[in-house]
Every structure is written in C-alpha cells, then in structure tokens.
Amino acid sequence: MPITPSTPVVQGAKKSSLQLDGDALLLRRPHEEALIPLAAVERIRAEGRSVSVELTAPAGSTRYVHRIDGASEAGAAMFAERVNAVLPGTPGRDTAADGTALVETRALPLTRRARKLRRIGWLSGGALGLIVLACVAVAVSGDPATLIALIPGGLVMTAALAVGTNALANWYREWRLTRHGITAFAAEVPERPGMYLYTDPAGRIRHVFTWAGGIAVKVSYDPADPGNVVLPRAALFRRGELALGAFLAFVALLGFAGLIALTVLAFVDPGAISGTT
C-alpha cells in the first residue's frame, strides 16, 4: 500500500504527537501510546489546529474519536489529506466494523528525567509546605514581622535546594555511568547533523543527540539499560557541577534549619526577635 513518505508528523499540545507507522497510526501522549491500524480508521478530520482520528463503527453506534489539539494548521490539513487518500485501499478495512477492537494501547513508563523532576518537585513541595506551616506558626505567635524574613528567605532556600539537588543528581548519574557503565564511540549520521549512533551489547542501534561536533563522540551507557546514556564531560565541568550542587544543597539545608529556629523562637518568645523583652 503506497504511503507517501513526506506525510508530516502532527505535533500537538502537551507533548502529544500523531504519525504514520507502516500501515498504522501511532498516537503518543506523555503517559500512553496507541497503535491504530489504518483498517480501523474511518477518516482523519482536520479542523483548524485540531486533528481527529475517527474510527470505524457499526451503523447506529457511537463513533470513537482520538483527538489532538494545538497542532500546526497546515501540517494537520496535509496529514489528513495524505492519510485519507490511502484509506480506501487499506487491506481488511471494513467501515461497518468496530474499529476500537483493533486499537492497541499501552501505558508508557516515566522517563528518567521525568522521575528525577518528580522527585525534585516533591522535595520542593515539602519545603514549601514547611514554609507555610512556619508562617502559620509565626502568625499565631503574634509576631507577623518575622514573616518579612521567613517568606522571601524560604522561597530562596527552596529554589537553591531544587537547583542543588538537580545538579547533584546529574553529577551522580554521569559519575555512575562513566565508572560502572560501558564507554564506546558513537558515529555521526552524515545526513542528520547532531545525531550520533552507537550499538548496544544486544546489537541494537541507538541514537544520542549532541552539538559537540566531530565525526564521533564518546558515550557511556548502562549495560542493563543501554538507552540510559551520557556524553562524558571534562573532569573540570563534572567537579564544578558537584561543587555547585553540594554548595547550594548545603546552604539550603542550613537556611531551612535557621528558618525553623527562627520560627520556634518567634513562637516561644516573640519579643526576643523584635527586642521588646
């Protein structure tokens, strides 16, 4: 079945996408993926910046629709035109059948970056919650003037904690992979500047993107998860990131300890801070 190679990929809002994958449509969202055979598609409808994939359905029943919003209007129109043109010749296509029975969906696990950011988010949320509790305690103590130092100081310390934790996590991942992973060279794809290919122990070709330049770059990856790859940096940069992360994390923890001490003091002896006792 002729599928036009230039059929565009529809990039939608919230990291969603829709593309042709052989004789099926591949719909990706941040947490799930759906493989929709062309045999299950009634038609593609492009309306402005939205693309709808209408599935076949028996007469009189509700037609199920997969929809992506926030796409390029021109790209959506071209995608719908190209796919609709090949639908009539799709083998096994029955417009009176229930197309939902042919669709395969699966949940996508969180990426390493998403897991890291989620942990940092929880840590930052806990720090902000601690600041809120401290503010409530100070307000109850009858010394609202302490809030002038508590709120901005707490926000600065939360930001420092998040940045420092992120730097330490990045440093540890690179250190672990360069020390305990497999180091190899990845070759640049001449037609795709910035894309480099390497082969894992199972013989699978994987890619990594970098603008480091050169016909090959050094990569280090986890033998148990070859997709977990880093490009080792010079020792000076790694040590600089470690020092920055450790410094910010230490300052943040020290600052939170000071804010907690200030809150306790304001609650126990409000006059001690203002100097009225």
PDB file of C-alpha atoms in Angstrom, residues 20 39 42 44 49 52 61 68 96 100 107 109 117 131 142 169 173 193 203 208 224 228 263:
ATOM      1  CA  LEU A  20       2.205   7.143  10.257  1.00  0.00           C
ATOM      2  CA  ALA A  39      -8.008  -0.642   8.789  1.00  0.00           C
ATOM      3  CA  GLU A  42     -12.967   5.776   9.121  1.00  0.00           C
ATOM      4  CA  ILE A  44      -8.995  11.808   9.530  1.00  0.00           C
ATOM      5  CA  ARG A  49      -5.273  23.250  14.806  1.00  0.00           C
ATOM      6  CA  SER A  52      -9.354  13.885  14.911  1.00  0.00           C
ATOM      7  CA  SER A  61     -23.412   3.160  17.236  1.00  0.00           C
ATOM      8  CA  ILE A  68      -5.016  16.014  19.186  1.00  0.00           C
ATOM      9  CA  ALA A  96     -19.084  -1.211   9.434  1.00  0.00           C
ATOM     10  CA  THR A 100     -11.804   0.101  18.682  1.00  0.00           C
ATOM     11  CA  ALA A 107       0.907   2.801  29.274  1.00  0.00           C
ATOM     12  CA  PRO A 109       6.620   4.401  31.995  1.00  0.00           C
ATOM     13  CA  LEU A 117      11.930  16.085  38.141  1.00  0.00           C
ATOM     14  CA  ILE A 131       7.382  27.334  54.953  1.00  0.00           C
ATOM     15  CA  GLY A 142       1.626  37.293  67.325  1.00  0.00           C
ATOM     16  CA  ALA A 169      21.511  14.097  40.538  1.00  0.00           C
ATOM     17  CA  ARG A 173      24.253   9.808  37.005  1.00  0.00           C
ATOM     18  CA  PRO A 193      23.975  16.715  11.941  1.00  0.00           C
ATOM     19  CA  GLY A 203      23.272  -5.338  18.620  1.00  0.00           C
ATOM     20  CA  VAL A 208      22.047  10.306  21.013  1.00  0.00           C
ATOM     21  CA  ALA A 224      21.338  -3.050  31.933  1.00  0.00           C
ATOM     22  CA  ASN A 228      20.443   5.444  29.641  1.00  0.00           C
ATOM     23  CA  THR A 263      10.038  30.128  63.857  1.00  0.00           C
TER      24      THR A 263
END
